Amino acid sequence: MMAKRKREITQAKIEKFIKEGRGQGSGKDYLPWLRIQDVPSEGRATRGVGWTTGRRHELLSDIERDYCYLLDYSDDVSDIREQFPLLPLEETEMIAEKLGVEHPADPKTGVLIVMTTDFLITYKDKNYARTLKPKSELENERTIAKFEIERMYWETHNVDWGIVTDFDLPDTLVRNIEWVHKEFHNDDVTDLGVFVVQNLQRVLSERLYSGESIARACLACDEQIGVEIGTSLALFRHFIARKIWSVNMNERIVPTLAPKEFVVNEIVERLAKGG
């Protein structure tokens, strides 16, 4: 049996994290303060390669994952830094004291915890701090006290801070992004070569324009071009993810139906977000 990971916070652990450079860097080089293995996660912790950053994100709950999909899909977001530490610790300590609330501490060691904000986002060259919480937890007094520390911290740093709940997330759009997400980085594009990919684009788009269902058009395209079954469907998702093609993302994409408002965007931005 594997030894249970020690999750307690000690002064040595905080110093180790700082030395490792956690909470520092940007883009691909940013190191989140917390990793999935450092905390008991709510829901399924996921690590997908981000479109915006090109690195794996440490997302500790379903709501964080869903919000990250939306950020990835936005052309105006240039950086996503999750589990961002509110450092130096003395600063949040002073704020808690000023507010007359208890600063979060480790229940076992009593050591003060470095607080984190779920996301620090660079949107149109400006930073925004966002905290994710299910709406059901917003009534909790302790949660509100922690939010107040967070809010004041960001206020002193002149960064816009806000709370996002599960009710704020457009579920259909999120699920559609999730469906295409992993095909953003698709090896077939380079393996098949430009000629085959362009041919596939032409054949598949003609079929989709004629009103055929996604699944049927993709299968027929695989057979016509002579590629492995499933290739066209993966590339359909890739073209949507890269915005080379577009469909109505606010209506659920159902492979057994024709795509809604299907358009081949004239400009094929080969090197869209993420290169």
Short mmCIF file of C-alpha atoms in Angstrom, two decimals:
data_model
loop_
_atom_site.label_atom_id
_atom_site.label_comp_id
_atom_site.label_asym_id
_atom_site.label_seq_id
_atom_site.Cartn_x
_atom_site.Cartn_y
_atom_site.Cartn_z
CA MET A 1 0.00 0.00 0.00
CA MET A 2 1.28 3.46 -0.85
CA ALA A 3 2.12 5.81 1.98
CA LYS A 4 -0.43 8.56 2.36
CA ARG A 5 0.92 11.87 1.13
CA LYS A 6 1.52 14.35 3.92
CA ARG A 7 -0.66 17.32 3.18
CA GLU A 8 -0.02 19.32 6.35
CA ILE A 9 1.41 22.78 5.92
CA THR A 10 4.63 23.54 7.74
CA GLN A 11 6.90 26.56 7.62
CA ALA A 12 9.51 24.42 5.86
CA LYS A 13 6.99 23.44 3.20
CA ILE A 14 6.08 27.07 2.50
CA GLU A 15 9.76 27.97 2.18
CA LYS A 16 10.32 24.98 -0.11
CA PHE A 17 7.45 26.09 -2.39
CA ILE A 18 8.86 29.61 -2.60
CA LYS A 19 12.32 28.24 -3.41
CA GLU A 20 10.80 26.03 -6.15
CA GLY A 21 9.44 29.19 -7.75
CA ARG A 22 5.80 28.33 -7.22
CA GLY A 23 3.46 31.20 -8.00
CA GLN A 24 6.09 32.71 -10.27
CA GLY A 25 6.60 32.93 -14.00
CA SER A 26 4.04 33.37 -16.74
CA GLY A 27 2.62 31.50 -19.71
CA LYS A 28 4.22 28.11 -20.16
CA ASP A 29 6.73 28.80 -17.36
CA TYR A 30 4.25 29.62 -14.60
CA LEU A 31 4.29 27.25 -11.61
CA PRO A 32 0.99 27.07 -9.68
CA TRP A 33 1.31 27.37 -5.91
CA LEU A 34 -0.76 24.22 -5.43
CA ARG A 35 -0.66 21.04 -7.43
CA ILE A 36 -3.39 18.42 -7.64
CA GLN A 37 -1.44 16.10 -5.35
CA ASP A 38 -1.06 18.81 -2.68
CA VAL A 39 -4.74 19.06 -1.83
CA PRO A 40 -7.80 16.86 -1.46
CA SER A 41 -9.76 17.82 -4.57
CA GLU A 42 -13.47 18.46 -4.95
CA GLY A 43 -14.78 16.46 -7.88
CA ARG A 44 -12.46 15.21 -10.55
CA ALA A 45 -9.15 17.03 -10.62
CA THR A 46 -8.09 17.41 -14.25
CA ARG A 47 -4.95 18.29 -16.08
CA GLY A 48 -5.46 19.21 -19.70
CA VAL A 49 -2.85 20.96 -21.83
CA GLY A 50 -4.04 24.55 -22.07
CA TRP A 51 -4.48 26.20 -25.47
CA THR A 52 -3.40 29.58 -24.15
CA THR A 53 -0.41 28.54 -22.05
CA GLY A 54 0.66 25.27 -23.67
CA ARG A 55 1.12 23.69 -20.24
CA ARG A 56 -0.92 21.40 -18.04
CA HIS A 57 -3.21 23.25 -15.69
CA GLU A 58 -3.65 22.24 -12.07
CA LEU A 59 -7.43 22.39 -11.76
CA LEU A 60 -8.82 21.25 -8.44
CA SER A 61 -12.55 21.04 -9.14
CA ASP A 62 -15.07 20.62 -11.95
CA ILE A 63 -16.02 24.29 -11.80
CA GLU A 64 -12.35 25.36 -12.16
CA ARG A 65 -11.96 23.04 -15.14
CA ASP A 66 -15.10 24.40 -16.83
CA TYR A 67 -14.05 28.01 -16.26
CA CYS A 68 -10.60 27.24 -17.68
CA TYR A 69 -12.25 25.93 -20.88
CA LEU A 70 -13.98 29.29 -21.33
CA LEU A 71 -10.74 31.20 -20.74
CA ASP A 72 -8.91 29.00 -23.25
CA TYR A 73 -11.58 29.62 -25.85
CA SER A 74 -11.42 33.41 -25.54
CA ASP A 75 -9.12 35.14 -28.05
CA ASP A 76 -8.61 38.04 -25.64
CA VAL A 77 -7.08 35.94 -22.86
CA SER A 78 -3.30 35.81 -23.16
CA ASP A 79 -2.37 34.16 -19.85
CA ILE A 80 -4.02 31.93 -17.25
CA ARG A 81 -2.33 31.46 -13.89
CA GLU A 82 -4.24 29.13 -11.60
CA GLN A 83 -3.74 28.58 -7.84
CA PHE A 84 -2.08 31.97 -7.55
CA PRO A 85 -0.53 32.67 -4.11
CA LEU A 86 -1.33 35.79 -2.10
CA LEU A 87 2.20 36.57 -1.01
CA PRO A 88 3.87 37.71 1.14
CA LEU A 89 1.96 35.88 3.87
CA GLU A 90 2.38 38.88 6.19
CA GLU A 91 0.11 40.86 3.92
CA THR A 92 -2.94 38.59 4.23
CA GLU A 93 -2.12 38.19 7.94
CA MET A 94 -2.35 41.97 8.41
CA ILE A 95 -5.60 42.14 6.42
CA ALA A 96 -7.16 39.36 8.54
CA GLU A 97 -6.11 41.19 11.70
CA LYS A 98 -7.57 44.45 10.41
CA LEU A 99 -10.86 42.71 9.57
CA GLY A 100 -10.89 40.87 12.89
CA VAL A 101 -11.21 37.47 11.21
CA GLU A 102 -9.14 34.35 11.62
CA HIS A 103 -6.48 33.78 8.97
CA PRO A 104 -6.65 30.29 7.38
CA ALA A 105 -4.26 27.92 9.14
CA ASP A 106 -3.40 24.26 8.93
CA PRO A 107 -5.69 22.39 11.36
CA LYS A 108 -2.91 19.99 12.37
CA THR A 109 0.16 22.22 12.60
CA GLY A 110 -1.50 25.57 13.27
CA VAL A 111 0.83 27.13 10.67
CA LEU A 112 -0.75 29.92 8.66
CA ILE A 113 -1.61 28.84 5.12
CA VAL A 114 -0.59 30.82 2.06
CA MET A 115 -3.95 31.80 0.59
CA THR A 116 -4.53 31.41 -3.14
CA THR A 117 -6.84 32.86 -5.75
CA ASP A 118 -8.15 30.29 -8.23
CA PHE A 119 -7.24 32.30 -11.33
CA LEU A 120 -5.16 35.31 -12.23
CA ILE A 121 -6.11 36.05 -15.84
CA THR A 122 -4.51 38.38 -18.35
CA TYR A 123 -7.37 39.67 -20.47
CA LYS A 124 -6.72 42.38 -23.06
CA ASP A 125 -3.36 43.08 -21.35
CA LYS A 126 -4.97 43.70 -17.97
CA ASN A 127 -4.93 41.34 -14.98
CA TYR A 128 -8.09 40.05 -13.32
CA ALA A 129 -8.32 37.84 -10.23
CA ARG A 130 -11.23 35.38 -10.12
CA THR A 131 -12.36 32.97 -7.43
CA LEU A 132 -14.60 30.02 -8.28
CA LYS A 133 -17.22 28.76 -5.85
CA PRO A 134 -20.42 26.75 -6.18
CA LYS A 135 -23.35 29.08 -5.43
CA SER A 136 -24.44 26.77 -2.62
CA GLU A 137 -21.28 27.62 -0.63
CA LEU A 138 -21.65 31.39 -0.75
CA GLU A 139 -23.80 31.47 2.39
CA ASN A 140 -21.00 30.03 4.52
CA GLU A 141 -19.70 32.65 6.98
CA ARG A 142 -16.17 31.30 7.00
CA THR A 143 -16.06 31.34 3.20
CA ILE A 144 -17.24 34.96 3.18
CA ALA A 145 -14.53 35.94 5.70
CA LYS A 146 -11.84 34.35 3.49
CA PHE A 147 -13.25 36.13 0.43
CA GLU A 148 -13.02 39.43 2.26
CA ILE A 149 -9.28 38.88 2.90
CA GLU A 150 -8.83 37.99 -0.76
CA ARG A 151 -10.83 40.98 -1.98
CA MET A 152 -8.80 43.42 0.12
CA TYR A 153 -5.52 41.84 -0.95
CA TRP A 154 -6.32 42.38 -4.64
CA GLU A 155 -7.69 45.85 -3.96
CA THR A 156 -4.34 46.92 -2.51
CA HIS A 157 -2.66 45.50 -5.64
CA ASN A 158 -5.10 47.40 -7.92
CA VAL A 159 -6.38 44.19 -9.52
CA ASP A 160 -10.07 43.64 -10.27
CA TRP A 161 -11.29 40.69 -8.17
CA GLY A 162 -14.58 38.82 -8.39
CA ILE A 163 -16.40 35.58 -7.63
CA VAL A 164 -17.64 33.26 -10.38
CA THR A 165 -20.22 30.60 -9.50
CA ASP A 166 -21.40 27.52 -11.36
CA PHE A 167 -24.51 29.54 -12.28
CA ASP A 168 -22.34 32.00 -14.23
CA LEU A 169 -20.97 29.37 -16.60
CA PRO A 170 -22.80 28.78 -19.92
CA ASP A 171 -23.03 25.01 -19.76
CA THR A 172 -23.64 24.27 -23.47
CA LEU A 173 -20.67 26.36 -24.56
CA VAL A 174 -18.48 24.74 -21.89
CA ARG A 175 -19.46 21.20 -22.97
CA ASN A 176 -18.81 22.03 -26.62
CA ILE A 177 -15.35 23.42 -25.81
CA GLU A 178 -14.69 20.30 -23.74
CA TRP A 179 -15.64 18.11 -26.71
CA VAL A 180 -13.10 19.77 -29.03
CA HIS A 181 -10.49 20.65 -26.39
CA LYS A 182 -8.04 17.78 -26.64
CA GLU A 183 -7.93 17.96 -30.45
CA PHE A 184 -6.47 21.49 -30.43
CA HIS A 185 -3.02 19.91 -30.56
CA ASN A 186 -3.55 17.26 -33.23
CA ASP A 187 -0.62 15.18 -34.52
CA ASP A 188 -2.55 14.03 -37.61
CA VAL A 189 -2.19 17.50 -39.13
CA THR A 190 1.59 17.14 -39.44
CA ASP A 191 1.56 13.35 -40.02
CA LEU A 192 -0.91 13.50 -42.92
CA GLY A 193 0.70 16.50 -44.55
CA VAL A 194 -0.79 19.69 -46.00
CA PHE A 195 -2.09 18.09 -49.22
CA VAL A 196 -4.16 15.40 -47.47
CA VAL A 197 -5.44 17.81 -44.80
CA GLN A 198 -6.54 20.35 -47.41
CA ASN A 199 -8.22 17.63 -49.45
CA LEU A 200 -9.97 16.38 -46.30
CA GLN A 201 -11.08 19.93 -45.48
CA ARG A 202 -12.57 20.32 -48.93
CA VAL A 203 -14.39 16.96 -49.03
CA LEU A 204 -15.68 17.18 -45.46
CA SER A 205 -16.81 20.79 -45.64
CA GLU A 206 -18.76 20.10 -48.87
CA ARG A 207 -20.58 17.23 -47.19
CA LEU A 208 -21.33 19.30 -44.07
CA TYR A 209 -22.56 22.22 -46.16
CA SER A 210 -24.96 19.83 -47.91
CA GLY A 211 -26.61 19.13 -44.54
CA GLU A 212 -25.16 15.70 -43.79
CA SER A 213 -24.74 14.73 -40.13
CA ILE A 214 -21.26 15.19 -38.65
CA ALA A 215 -20.76 11.45 -37.98
CA ARG A 216 -21.91 10.34 -41.46
CA ALA A 217 -19.93 13.05 -43.28
CA CYS A 218 -16.77 12.18 -41.31
CA LEU A 219 -17.09 8.46 -41.96
CA ALA A 220 -17.68 8.98 -45.70
CA CYS A 221 -14.72 11.36 -45.82
CA ASP A 222 -12.42 8.83 -44.10
CA GLU A 223 -13.38 6.22 -46.70
CA GLN A 224 -13.15 8.55 -49.69
CA ILE A 225 -9.70 9.86 -48.78
CA GLY A 226 -8.45 6.55 -47.45
CA VAL A 227 -7.48 7.60 -43.95
CA GLU A 228 -8.00 5.68 -40.71
CA ILE A 229 -11.60 5.69 -39.42
CA GLY A 230 -11.98 8.50 -36.89
CA THR A 231 -9.44 10.81 -38.52
CA SER A 232 -12.00 13.17 -40.05
CA LEU A 233 -13.97 13.46 -36.82
CA ALA A 234 -10.78 14.29 -34.88
CA LEU A 235 -9.89 16.91 -37.50
CA PHE A 236 -13.42 18.34 -37.44
CA ARG A 237 -12.89 18.93 -33.71
CA HIS A 238 -9.42 20.34 -34.40
CA PHE A 239 -10.73 22.85 -36.98
CA ILE A 240 -13.45 23.99 -34.55
CA ALA A 241 -10.95 24.29 -31.68
CA ARG A 242 -8.60 26.34 -33.88
CA LYS A 243 -11.54 28.39 -35.19
CA ILE A 244 -10.56 27.46 -38.76
CA TRP A 245 -14.19 26.33 -39.02
CA SER A 246 -17.03 27.52 -36.88
CA VAL A 247 -20.39 26.27 -35.71
CA ASN A 248 -22.90 27.69 -33.26
CA MET A 249 -21.08 26.94 -30.00
CA ASN A 250 -24.10 27.92 -27.92
CA GLU A 251 -26.06 24.94 -29.19
CA ARG A 252 -24.90 21.47 -28.23
CA ILE A 253 -22.82 19.82 -30.98
CA VAL A 254 -24.42 16.43 -31.61
CA PRO A 255 -22.39 14.20 -34.00
CA THR A 256 -25.51 12.35 -35.19
CA LEU A 257 -26.95 15.66 -36.44
CA ALA A 258 -25.78 18.24 -38.97
CA PRO A 259 -23.70 21.05 -37.44
CA LYS A 260 -25.59 24.27 -36.69
CA GLU A 261 -24.49 27.38 -38.59
CA PHE A 262 -21.45 25.64 -40.08
CA VAL A 263 -18.97 28.04 -41.70
CA VAL A 264 -15.51 27.60 -43.19
CA ASN A 265 -13.67 30.73 -42.10
CA GLU A 266 -11.96 32.11 -45.16
CA ILE A 267 -8.69 32.85 -43.41
CA VAL A 268 -7.10 29.60 -42.34
CA GLU A 269 -5.08 30.72 -39.36
CA ARG A 270 -2.71 27.81 -39.24
CA LEU A 271 -0.88 29.22 -36.29
CA ALA A 272 -3.77 30.40 -34.21
CA LYS A 273 -3.50 30.70 -30.42
CA GLY A 274 -0.91 28.32 -29.05
CA GLY A 275 1.07 28.02 -32.28
#
